[in-house]
mmCIF file of N, CA and C in Angstrom:
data_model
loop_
_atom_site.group_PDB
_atom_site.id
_atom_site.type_symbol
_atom_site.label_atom_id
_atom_site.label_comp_id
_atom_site.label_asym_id
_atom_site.label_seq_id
_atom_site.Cartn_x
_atom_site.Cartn_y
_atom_site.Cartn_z
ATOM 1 N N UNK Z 17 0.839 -1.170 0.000
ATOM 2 C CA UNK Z 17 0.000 0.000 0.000
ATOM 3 C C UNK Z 17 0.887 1.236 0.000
ATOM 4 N N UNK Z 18 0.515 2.225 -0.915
ATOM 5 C CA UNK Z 18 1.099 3.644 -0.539
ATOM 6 C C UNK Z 18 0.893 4.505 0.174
ATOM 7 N N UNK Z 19 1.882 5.283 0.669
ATOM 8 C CA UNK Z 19 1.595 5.900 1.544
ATOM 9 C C UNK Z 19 1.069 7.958 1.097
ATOM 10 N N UNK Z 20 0.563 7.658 -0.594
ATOM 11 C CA UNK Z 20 -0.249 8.669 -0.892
ATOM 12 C C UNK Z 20 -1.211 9.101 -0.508
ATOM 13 N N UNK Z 21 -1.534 10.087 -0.261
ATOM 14 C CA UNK Z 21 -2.719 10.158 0.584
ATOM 15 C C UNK Z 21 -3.753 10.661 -0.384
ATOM 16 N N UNK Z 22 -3.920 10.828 -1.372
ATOM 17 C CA UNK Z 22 -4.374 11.087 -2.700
ATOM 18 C C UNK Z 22 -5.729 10.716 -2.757
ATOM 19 N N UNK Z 23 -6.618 10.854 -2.778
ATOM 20 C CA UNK Z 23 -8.127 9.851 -3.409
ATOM 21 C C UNK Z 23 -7.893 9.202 -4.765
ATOM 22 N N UNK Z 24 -7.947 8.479 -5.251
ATOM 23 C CA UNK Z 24 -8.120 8.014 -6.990
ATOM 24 C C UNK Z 24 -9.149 8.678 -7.571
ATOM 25 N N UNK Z 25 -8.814 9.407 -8.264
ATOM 26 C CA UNK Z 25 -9.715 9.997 -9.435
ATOM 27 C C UNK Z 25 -9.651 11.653 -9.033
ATOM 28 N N UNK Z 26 -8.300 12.600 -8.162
ATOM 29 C CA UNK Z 26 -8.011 13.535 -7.513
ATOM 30 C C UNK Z 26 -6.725 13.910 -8.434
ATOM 31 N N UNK Z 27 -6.424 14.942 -8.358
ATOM 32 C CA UNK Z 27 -5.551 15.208 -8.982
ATOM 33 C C UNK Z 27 -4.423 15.620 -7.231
ATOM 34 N N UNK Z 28 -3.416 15.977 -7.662
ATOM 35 C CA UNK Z 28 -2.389 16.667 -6.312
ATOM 36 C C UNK Z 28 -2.907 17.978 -5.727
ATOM 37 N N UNK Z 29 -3.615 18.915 -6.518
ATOM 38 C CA UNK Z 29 -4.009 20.337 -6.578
ATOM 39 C C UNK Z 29 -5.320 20.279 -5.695
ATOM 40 N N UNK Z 30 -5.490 19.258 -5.024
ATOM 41 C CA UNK Z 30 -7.142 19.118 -4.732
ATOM 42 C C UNK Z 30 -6.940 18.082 -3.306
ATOM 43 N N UNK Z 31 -5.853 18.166 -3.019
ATOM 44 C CA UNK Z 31 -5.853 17.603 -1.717
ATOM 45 C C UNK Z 31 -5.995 17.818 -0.719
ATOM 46 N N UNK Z 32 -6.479 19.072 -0.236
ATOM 47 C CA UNK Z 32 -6.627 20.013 0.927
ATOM 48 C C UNK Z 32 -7.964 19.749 0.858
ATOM 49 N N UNK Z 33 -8.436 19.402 2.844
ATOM 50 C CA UNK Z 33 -9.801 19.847 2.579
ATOM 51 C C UNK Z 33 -10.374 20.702 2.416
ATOM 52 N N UNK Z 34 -12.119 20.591 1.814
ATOM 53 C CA UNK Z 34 -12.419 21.440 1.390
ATOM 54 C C UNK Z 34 -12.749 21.683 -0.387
ATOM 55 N N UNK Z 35 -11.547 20.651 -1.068
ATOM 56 C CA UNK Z 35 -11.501 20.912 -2.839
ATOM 57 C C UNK Z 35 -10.955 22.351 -2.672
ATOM 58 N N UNK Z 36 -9.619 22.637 -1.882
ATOM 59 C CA UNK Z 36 -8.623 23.913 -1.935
ATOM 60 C C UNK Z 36 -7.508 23.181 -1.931
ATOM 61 N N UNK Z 37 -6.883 23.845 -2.590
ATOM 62 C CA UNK Z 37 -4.912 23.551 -2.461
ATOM 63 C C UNK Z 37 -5.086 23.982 -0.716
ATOM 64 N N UNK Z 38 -3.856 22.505 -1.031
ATOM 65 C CA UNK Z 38 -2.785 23.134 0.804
ATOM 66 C C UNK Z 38 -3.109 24.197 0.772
ATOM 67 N N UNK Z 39 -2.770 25.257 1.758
ATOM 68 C CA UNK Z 39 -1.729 26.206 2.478
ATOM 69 C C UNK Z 39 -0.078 25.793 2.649
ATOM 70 N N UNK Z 40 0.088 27.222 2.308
ATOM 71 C CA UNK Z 40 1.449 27.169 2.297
ATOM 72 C C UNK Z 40 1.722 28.303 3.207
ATOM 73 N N UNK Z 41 3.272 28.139 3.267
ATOM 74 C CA UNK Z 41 3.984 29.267 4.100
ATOM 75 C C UNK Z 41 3.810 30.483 3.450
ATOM 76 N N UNK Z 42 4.456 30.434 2.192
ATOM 77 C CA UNK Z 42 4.214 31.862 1.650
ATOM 78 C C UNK Z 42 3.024 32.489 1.629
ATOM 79 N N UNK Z 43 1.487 31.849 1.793
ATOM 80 C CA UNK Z 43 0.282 32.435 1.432
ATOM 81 C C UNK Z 43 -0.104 32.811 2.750
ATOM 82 N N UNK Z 44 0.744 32.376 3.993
ATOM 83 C CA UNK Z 44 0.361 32.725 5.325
ATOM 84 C C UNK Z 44 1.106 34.199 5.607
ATOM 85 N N UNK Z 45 2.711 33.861 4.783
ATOM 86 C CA UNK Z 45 3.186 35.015 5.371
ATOM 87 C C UNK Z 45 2.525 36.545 3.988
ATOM 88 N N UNK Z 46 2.117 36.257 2.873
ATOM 89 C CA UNK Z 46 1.439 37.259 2.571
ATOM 90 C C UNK Z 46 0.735 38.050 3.038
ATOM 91 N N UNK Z 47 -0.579 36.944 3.630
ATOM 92 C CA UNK Z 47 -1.586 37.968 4.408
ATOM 93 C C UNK Z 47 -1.001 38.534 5.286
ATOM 94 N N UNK Z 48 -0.304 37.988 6.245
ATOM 95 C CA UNK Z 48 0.454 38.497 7.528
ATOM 96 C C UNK Z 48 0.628 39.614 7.174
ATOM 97 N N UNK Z 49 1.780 39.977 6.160
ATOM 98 C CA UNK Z 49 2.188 40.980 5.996
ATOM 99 C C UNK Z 49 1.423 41.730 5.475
ATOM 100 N N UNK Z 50 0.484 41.851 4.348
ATOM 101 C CA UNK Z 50 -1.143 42.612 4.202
ATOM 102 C C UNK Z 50 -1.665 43.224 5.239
ATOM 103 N N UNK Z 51 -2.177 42.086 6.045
ATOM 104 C CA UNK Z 51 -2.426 42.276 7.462
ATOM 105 C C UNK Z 51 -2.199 43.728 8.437
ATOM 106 N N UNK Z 52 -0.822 43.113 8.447
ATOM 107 C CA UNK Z 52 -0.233 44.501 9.328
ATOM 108 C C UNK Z 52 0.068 45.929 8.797
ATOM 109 N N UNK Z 53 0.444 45.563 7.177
ATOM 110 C CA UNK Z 53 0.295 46.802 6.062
ATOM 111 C C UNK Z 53 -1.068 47.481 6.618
ATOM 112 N N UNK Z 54 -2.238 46.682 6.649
ATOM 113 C CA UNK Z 54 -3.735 47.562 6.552
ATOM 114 C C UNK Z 54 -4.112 47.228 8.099
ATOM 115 N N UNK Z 55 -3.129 47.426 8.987
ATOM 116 C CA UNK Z 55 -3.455 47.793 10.452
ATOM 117 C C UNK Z 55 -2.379 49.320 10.833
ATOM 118 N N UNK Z 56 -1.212 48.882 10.232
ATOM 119 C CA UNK Z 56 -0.615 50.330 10.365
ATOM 120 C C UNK Z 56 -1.537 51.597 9.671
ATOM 121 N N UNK Z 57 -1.816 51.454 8.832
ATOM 122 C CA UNK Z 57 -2.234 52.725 7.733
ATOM 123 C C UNK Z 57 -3.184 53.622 8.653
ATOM 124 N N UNK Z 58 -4.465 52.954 9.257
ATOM 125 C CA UNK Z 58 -5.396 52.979 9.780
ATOM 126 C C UNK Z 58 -4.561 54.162 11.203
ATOM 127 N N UNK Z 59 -3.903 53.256 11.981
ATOM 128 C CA UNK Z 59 -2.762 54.096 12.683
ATOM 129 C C UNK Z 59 -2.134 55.648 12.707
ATOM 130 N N UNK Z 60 -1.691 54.988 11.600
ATOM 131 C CA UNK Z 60 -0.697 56.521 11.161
ATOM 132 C C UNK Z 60 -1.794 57.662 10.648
ATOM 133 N N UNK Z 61 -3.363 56.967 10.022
ATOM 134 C CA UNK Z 61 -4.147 58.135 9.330
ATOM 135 C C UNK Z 61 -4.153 58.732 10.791
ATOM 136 N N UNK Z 62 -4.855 58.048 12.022
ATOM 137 C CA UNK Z 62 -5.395 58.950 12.832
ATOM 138 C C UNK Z 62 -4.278 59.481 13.993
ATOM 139 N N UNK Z 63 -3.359 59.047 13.927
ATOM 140 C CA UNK Z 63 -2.353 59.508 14.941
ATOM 141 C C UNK Z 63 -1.377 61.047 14.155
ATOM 142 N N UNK Z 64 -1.363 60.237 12.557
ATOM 143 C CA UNK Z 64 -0.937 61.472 11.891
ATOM 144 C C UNK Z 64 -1.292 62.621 11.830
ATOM 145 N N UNK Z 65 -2.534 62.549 11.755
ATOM 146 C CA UNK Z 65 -3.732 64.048 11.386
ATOM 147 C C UNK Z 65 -3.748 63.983 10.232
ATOM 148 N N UNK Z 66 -3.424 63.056 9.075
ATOM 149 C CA UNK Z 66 -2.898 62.914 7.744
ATOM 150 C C UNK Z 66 -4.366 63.462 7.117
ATOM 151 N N UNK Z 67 -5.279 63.256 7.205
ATOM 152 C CA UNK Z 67 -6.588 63.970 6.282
ATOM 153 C C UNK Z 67 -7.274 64.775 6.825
ATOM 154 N N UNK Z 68 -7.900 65.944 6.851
ATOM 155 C CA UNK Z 68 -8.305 67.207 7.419
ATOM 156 C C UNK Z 68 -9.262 66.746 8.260
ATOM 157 N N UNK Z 69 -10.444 65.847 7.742
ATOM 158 C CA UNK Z 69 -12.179 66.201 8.126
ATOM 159 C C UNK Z 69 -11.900 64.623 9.059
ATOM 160 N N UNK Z 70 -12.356 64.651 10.468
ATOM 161 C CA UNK Z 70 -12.402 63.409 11.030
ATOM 162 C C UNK Z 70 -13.883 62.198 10.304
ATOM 163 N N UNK Z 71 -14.544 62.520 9.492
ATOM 164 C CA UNK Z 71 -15.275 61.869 8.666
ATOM 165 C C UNK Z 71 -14.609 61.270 7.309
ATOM 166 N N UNK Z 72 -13.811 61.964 7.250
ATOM 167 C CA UNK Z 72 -12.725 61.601 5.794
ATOM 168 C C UNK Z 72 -12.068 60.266 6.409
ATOM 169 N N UNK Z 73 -11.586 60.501 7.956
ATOM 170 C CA UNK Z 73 -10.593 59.583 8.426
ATOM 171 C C UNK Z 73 -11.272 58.736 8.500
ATOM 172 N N UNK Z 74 -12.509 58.680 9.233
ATOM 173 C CA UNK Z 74 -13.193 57.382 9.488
ATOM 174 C C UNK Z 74 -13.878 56.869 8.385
ATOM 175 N N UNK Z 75 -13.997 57.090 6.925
ATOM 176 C CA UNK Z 75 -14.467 56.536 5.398
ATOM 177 C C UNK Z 75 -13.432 55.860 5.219
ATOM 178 N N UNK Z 76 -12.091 56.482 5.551
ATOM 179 C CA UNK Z 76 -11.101 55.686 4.927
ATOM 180 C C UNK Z 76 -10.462 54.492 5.852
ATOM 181 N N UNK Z 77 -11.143 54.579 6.918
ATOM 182 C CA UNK Z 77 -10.755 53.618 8.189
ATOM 183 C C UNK Z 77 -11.707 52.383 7.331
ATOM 184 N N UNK Z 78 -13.205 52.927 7.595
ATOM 185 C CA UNK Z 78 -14.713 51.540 7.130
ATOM 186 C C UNK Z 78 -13.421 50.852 5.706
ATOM 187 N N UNK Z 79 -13.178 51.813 5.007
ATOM 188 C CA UNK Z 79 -12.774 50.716 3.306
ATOM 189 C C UNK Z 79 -11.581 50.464 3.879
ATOM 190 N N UNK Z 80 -10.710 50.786 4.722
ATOM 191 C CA UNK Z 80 -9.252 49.692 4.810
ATOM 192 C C UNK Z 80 -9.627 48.633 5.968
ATOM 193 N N UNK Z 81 -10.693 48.835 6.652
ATOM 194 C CA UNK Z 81 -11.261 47.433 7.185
ATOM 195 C C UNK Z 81 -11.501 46.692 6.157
ATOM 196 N N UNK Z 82 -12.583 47.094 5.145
ATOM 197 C CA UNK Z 82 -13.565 46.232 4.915
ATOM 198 C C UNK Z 82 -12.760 45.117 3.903
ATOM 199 N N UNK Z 83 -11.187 45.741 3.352
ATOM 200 C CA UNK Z 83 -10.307 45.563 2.556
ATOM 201 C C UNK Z 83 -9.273 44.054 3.135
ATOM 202 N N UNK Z 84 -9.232 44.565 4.710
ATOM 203 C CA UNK Z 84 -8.322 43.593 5.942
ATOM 204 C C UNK Z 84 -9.383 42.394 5.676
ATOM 205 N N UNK Z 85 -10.797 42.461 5.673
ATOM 206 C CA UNK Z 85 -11.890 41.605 6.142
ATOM 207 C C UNK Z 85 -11.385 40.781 4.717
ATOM 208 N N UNK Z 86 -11.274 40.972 3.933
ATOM 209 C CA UNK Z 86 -11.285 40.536 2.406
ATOM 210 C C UNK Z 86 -9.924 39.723 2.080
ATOM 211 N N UNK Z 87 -9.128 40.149 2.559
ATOM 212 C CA UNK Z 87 -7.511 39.348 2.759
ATOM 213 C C UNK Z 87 -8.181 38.387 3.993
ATOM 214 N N UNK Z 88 -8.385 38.685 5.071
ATOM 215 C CA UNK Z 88 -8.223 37.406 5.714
ATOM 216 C C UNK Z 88 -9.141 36.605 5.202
ATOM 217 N N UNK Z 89 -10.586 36.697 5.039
ATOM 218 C CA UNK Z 89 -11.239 35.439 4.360
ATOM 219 C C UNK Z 89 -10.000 34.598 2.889
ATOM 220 N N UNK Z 90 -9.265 35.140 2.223
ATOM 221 C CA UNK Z 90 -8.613 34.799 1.088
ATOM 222 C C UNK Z 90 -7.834 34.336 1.654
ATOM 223 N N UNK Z 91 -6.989 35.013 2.490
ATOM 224 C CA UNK Z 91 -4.965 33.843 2.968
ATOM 225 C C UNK Z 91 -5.796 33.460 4.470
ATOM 226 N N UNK Z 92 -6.681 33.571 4.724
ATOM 227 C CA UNK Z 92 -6.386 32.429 6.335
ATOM 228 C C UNK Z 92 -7.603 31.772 6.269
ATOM 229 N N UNK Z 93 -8.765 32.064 5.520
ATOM 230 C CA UNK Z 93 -10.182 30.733 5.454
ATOM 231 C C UNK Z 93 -9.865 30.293 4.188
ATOM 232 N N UNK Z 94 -9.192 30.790 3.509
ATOM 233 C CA UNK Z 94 -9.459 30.220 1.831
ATOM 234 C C UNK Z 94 -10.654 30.310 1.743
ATOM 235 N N UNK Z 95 -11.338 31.223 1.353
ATOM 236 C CA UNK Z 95 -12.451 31.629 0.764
ATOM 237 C C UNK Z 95 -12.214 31.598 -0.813
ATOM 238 N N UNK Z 96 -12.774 31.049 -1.712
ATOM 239 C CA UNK Z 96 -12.996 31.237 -3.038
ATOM 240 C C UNK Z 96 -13.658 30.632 -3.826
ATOM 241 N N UNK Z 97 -14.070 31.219 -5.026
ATOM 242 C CA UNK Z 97 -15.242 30.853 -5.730
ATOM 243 C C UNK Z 97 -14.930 29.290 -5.805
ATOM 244 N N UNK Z 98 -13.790 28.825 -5.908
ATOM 245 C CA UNK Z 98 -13.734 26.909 -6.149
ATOM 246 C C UNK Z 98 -13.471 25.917 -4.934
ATOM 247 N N UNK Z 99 -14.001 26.924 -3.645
ATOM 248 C CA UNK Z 99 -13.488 26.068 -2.516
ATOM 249 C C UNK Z 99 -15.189 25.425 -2.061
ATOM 250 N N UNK Z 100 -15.030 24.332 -1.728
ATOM 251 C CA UNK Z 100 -16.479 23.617 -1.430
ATOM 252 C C UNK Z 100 -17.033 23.855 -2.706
ATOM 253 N N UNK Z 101 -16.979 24.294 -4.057
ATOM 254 C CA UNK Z 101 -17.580 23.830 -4.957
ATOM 255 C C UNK Z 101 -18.501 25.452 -4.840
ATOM 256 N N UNK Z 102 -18.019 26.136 -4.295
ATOM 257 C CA UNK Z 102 -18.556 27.692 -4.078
ATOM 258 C C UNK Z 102 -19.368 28.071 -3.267
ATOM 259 N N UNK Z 103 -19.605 27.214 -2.271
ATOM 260 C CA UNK Z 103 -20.782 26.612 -1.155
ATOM 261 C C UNK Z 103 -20.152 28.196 0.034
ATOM 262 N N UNK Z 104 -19.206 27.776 0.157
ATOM 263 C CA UNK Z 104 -18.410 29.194 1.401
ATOM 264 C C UNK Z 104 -18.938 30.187 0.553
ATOM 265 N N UNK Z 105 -18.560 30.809 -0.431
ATOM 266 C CA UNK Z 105 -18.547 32.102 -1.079
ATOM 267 C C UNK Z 105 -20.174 32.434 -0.938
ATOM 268 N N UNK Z 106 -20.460 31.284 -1.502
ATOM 269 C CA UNK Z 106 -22.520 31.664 -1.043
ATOM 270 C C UNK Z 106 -22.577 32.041 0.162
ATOM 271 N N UNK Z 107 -22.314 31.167 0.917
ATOM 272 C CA UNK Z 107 -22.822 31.477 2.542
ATOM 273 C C UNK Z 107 -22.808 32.854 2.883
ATOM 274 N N UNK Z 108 -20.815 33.363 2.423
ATOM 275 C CA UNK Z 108 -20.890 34.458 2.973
ATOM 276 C C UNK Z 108 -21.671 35.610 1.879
ATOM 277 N N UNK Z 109 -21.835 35.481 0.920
ATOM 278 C CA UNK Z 109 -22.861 36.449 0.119
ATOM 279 C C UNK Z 109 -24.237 36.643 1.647
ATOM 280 N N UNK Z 110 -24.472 35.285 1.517
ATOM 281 C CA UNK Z 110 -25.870 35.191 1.997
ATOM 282 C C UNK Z 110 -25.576 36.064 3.779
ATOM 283 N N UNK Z 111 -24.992 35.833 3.961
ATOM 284 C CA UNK Z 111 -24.469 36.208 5.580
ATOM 285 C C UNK Z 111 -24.241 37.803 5.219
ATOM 286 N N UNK Z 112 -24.068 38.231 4.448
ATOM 287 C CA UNK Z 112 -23.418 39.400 4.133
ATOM 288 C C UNK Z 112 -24.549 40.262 4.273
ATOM 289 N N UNK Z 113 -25.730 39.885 3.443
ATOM 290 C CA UNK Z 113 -27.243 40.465 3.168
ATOM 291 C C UNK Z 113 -27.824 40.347 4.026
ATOM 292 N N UNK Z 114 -27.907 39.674 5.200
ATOM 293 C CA UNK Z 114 -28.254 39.191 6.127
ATOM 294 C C UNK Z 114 -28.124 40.728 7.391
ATOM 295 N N UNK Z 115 -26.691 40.598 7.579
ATOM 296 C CA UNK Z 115 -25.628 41.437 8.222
ATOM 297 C C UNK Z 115 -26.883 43.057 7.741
ATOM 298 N N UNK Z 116 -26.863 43.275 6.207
ATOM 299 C CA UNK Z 116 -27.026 44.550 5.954
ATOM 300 C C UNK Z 116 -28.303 44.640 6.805
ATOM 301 N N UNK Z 117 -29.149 43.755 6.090
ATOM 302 C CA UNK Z 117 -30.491 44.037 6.379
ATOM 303 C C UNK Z 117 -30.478 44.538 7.778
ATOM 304 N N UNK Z 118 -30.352 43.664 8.607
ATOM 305 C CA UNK Z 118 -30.415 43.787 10.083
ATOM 306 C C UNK Z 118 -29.918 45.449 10.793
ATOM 307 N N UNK Z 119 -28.615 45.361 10.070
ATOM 308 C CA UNK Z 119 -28.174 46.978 10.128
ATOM 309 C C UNK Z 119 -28.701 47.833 9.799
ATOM 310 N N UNK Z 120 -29.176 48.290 8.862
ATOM 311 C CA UNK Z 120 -30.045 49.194 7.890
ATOM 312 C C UNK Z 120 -31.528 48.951 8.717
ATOM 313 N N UNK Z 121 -32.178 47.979 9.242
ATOM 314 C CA UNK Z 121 -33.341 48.391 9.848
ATOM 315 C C UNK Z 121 -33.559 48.140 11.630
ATOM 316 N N UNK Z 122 -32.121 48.467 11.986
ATOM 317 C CA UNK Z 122 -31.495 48.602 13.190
ATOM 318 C C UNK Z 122 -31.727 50.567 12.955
ATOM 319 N N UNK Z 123 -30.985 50.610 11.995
ATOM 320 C CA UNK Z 123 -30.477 52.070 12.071
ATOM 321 C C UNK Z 123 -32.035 52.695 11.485
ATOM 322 N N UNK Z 124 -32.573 52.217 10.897
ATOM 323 C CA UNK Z 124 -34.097 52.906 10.954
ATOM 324 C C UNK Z 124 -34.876 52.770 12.054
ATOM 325 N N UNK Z 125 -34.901 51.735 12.502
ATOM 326 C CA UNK Z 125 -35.510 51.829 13.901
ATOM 327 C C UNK Z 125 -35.345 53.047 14.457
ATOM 328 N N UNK Z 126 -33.861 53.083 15.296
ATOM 329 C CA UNK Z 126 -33.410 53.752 15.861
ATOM 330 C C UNK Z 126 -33.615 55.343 15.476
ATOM 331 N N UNK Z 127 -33.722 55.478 14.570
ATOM 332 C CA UNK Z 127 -33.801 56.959 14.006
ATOM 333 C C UNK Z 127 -34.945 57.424 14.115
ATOM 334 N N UNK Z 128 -35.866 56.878 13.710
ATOM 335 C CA UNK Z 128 -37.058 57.033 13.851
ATOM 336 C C UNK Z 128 -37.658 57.228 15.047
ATOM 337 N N UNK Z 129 -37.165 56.381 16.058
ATOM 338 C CA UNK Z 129 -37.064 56.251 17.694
ATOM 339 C C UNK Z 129 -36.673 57.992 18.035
ATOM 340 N N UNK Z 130 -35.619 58.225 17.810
ATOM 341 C CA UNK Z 130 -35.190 59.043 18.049
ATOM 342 C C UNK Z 130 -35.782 60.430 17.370
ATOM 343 N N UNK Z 131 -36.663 60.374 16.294
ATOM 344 C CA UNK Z 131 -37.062 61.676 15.687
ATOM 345 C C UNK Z 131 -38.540 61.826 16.355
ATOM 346 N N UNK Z 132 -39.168 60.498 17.004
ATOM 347 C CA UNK Z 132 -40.332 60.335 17.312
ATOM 348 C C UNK Z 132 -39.945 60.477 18.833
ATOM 349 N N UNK Z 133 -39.475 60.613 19.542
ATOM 350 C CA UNK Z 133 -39.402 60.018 20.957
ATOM 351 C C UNK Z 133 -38.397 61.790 21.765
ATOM 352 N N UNK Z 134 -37.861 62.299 20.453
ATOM 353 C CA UNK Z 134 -37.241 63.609 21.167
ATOM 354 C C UNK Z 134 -38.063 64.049 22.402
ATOM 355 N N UNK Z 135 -37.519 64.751 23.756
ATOM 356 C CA UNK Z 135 -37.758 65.817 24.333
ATOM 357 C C UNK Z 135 -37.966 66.553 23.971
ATOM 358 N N UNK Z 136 -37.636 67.467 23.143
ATOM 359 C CA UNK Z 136 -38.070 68.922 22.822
ATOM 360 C C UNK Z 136 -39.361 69.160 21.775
ATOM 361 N N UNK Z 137 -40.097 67.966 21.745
ATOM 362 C CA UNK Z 137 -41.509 68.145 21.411
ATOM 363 C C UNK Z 137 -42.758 67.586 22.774
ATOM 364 N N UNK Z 138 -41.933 67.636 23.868
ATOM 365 C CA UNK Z 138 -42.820 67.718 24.983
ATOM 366 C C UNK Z 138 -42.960 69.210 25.424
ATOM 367 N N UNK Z 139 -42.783 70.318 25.224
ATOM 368 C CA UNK Z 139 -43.420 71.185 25.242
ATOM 369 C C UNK Z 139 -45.333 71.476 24.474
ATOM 370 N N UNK Z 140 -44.928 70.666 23.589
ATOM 371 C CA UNK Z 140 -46.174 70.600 22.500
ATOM 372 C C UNK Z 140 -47.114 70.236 22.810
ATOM 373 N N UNK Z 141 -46.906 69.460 23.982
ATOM 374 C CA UNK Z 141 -47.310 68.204 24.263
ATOM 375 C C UNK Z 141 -49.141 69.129 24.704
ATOM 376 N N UNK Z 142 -49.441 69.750 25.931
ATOM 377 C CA UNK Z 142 -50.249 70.224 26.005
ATOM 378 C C UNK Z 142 -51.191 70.567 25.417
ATOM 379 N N UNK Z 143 -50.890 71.276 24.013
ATOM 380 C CA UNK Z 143 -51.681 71.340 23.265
ATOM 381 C C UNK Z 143 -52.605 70.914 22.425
ATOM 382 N N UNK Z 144 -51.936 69.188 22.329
ATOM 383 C CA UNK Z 144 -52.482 68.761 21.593
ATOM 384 C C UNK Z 144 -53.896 67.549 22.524
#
């Protein structure tokens, strides 16, 4: 018997679970270094004073997250369209819409709460 660990009818490229190549060193130390690339930046914007408007800083904070979020699913879950046969990549689509919805009628709630529920239309209040 060999000591391949191969399935018959697999090619070498498909031996990782999942239907992903291994991991390797180099694809670990990429992200790594990605990683810490798009943890410094974030850093230096707000410690620097590097962009005028503190709304500028924090737009450019949300997209170099949302950018970090996107490397690590790729070098540390292997996320990709051919892993599980594209089953992950759905999920997280589906998880993703999920995420918004909830947010978006979190933040309507709340607003609404808040445009309906102010103090400073209890003066009014009497009158009506």
């Amino acid at each position: 018997m060999s000591n391949d660990h191969t399935a018959p009818g697999r090619d070498a490229a498909h031996t990782g679970e999942g239907g992903h190549a291994p991991s390797t060193f180099r694809g670990y130390m990429s992200g790594f270094v990605l990683s810490v690339i798009l943890t410094v930046i974030p850093f230096w914007l707000v410690m620097g004073g590097v962009l005028a408007s503190s709304s500028a800083t924090a737009l450019a904070i949300l997209l170099i997250g949302a950018v970090q979020m996107v490397v690590h699913m790729v070098y540390f879950l292997h996320m990709s369209p051919r892993s599980e046969g594209g089953w992950t990549l759905l999920a997280l689509i589906f998880t993703v819409i999920i995420v918004a919805i909830a947010l978006a009628g979190s933040l309507w709630v709340m607003y609404h709460l808040n445009v309906n529920m102010m103090p400073g239309h209890l003066h009014d209040m009497p009158s009506m």
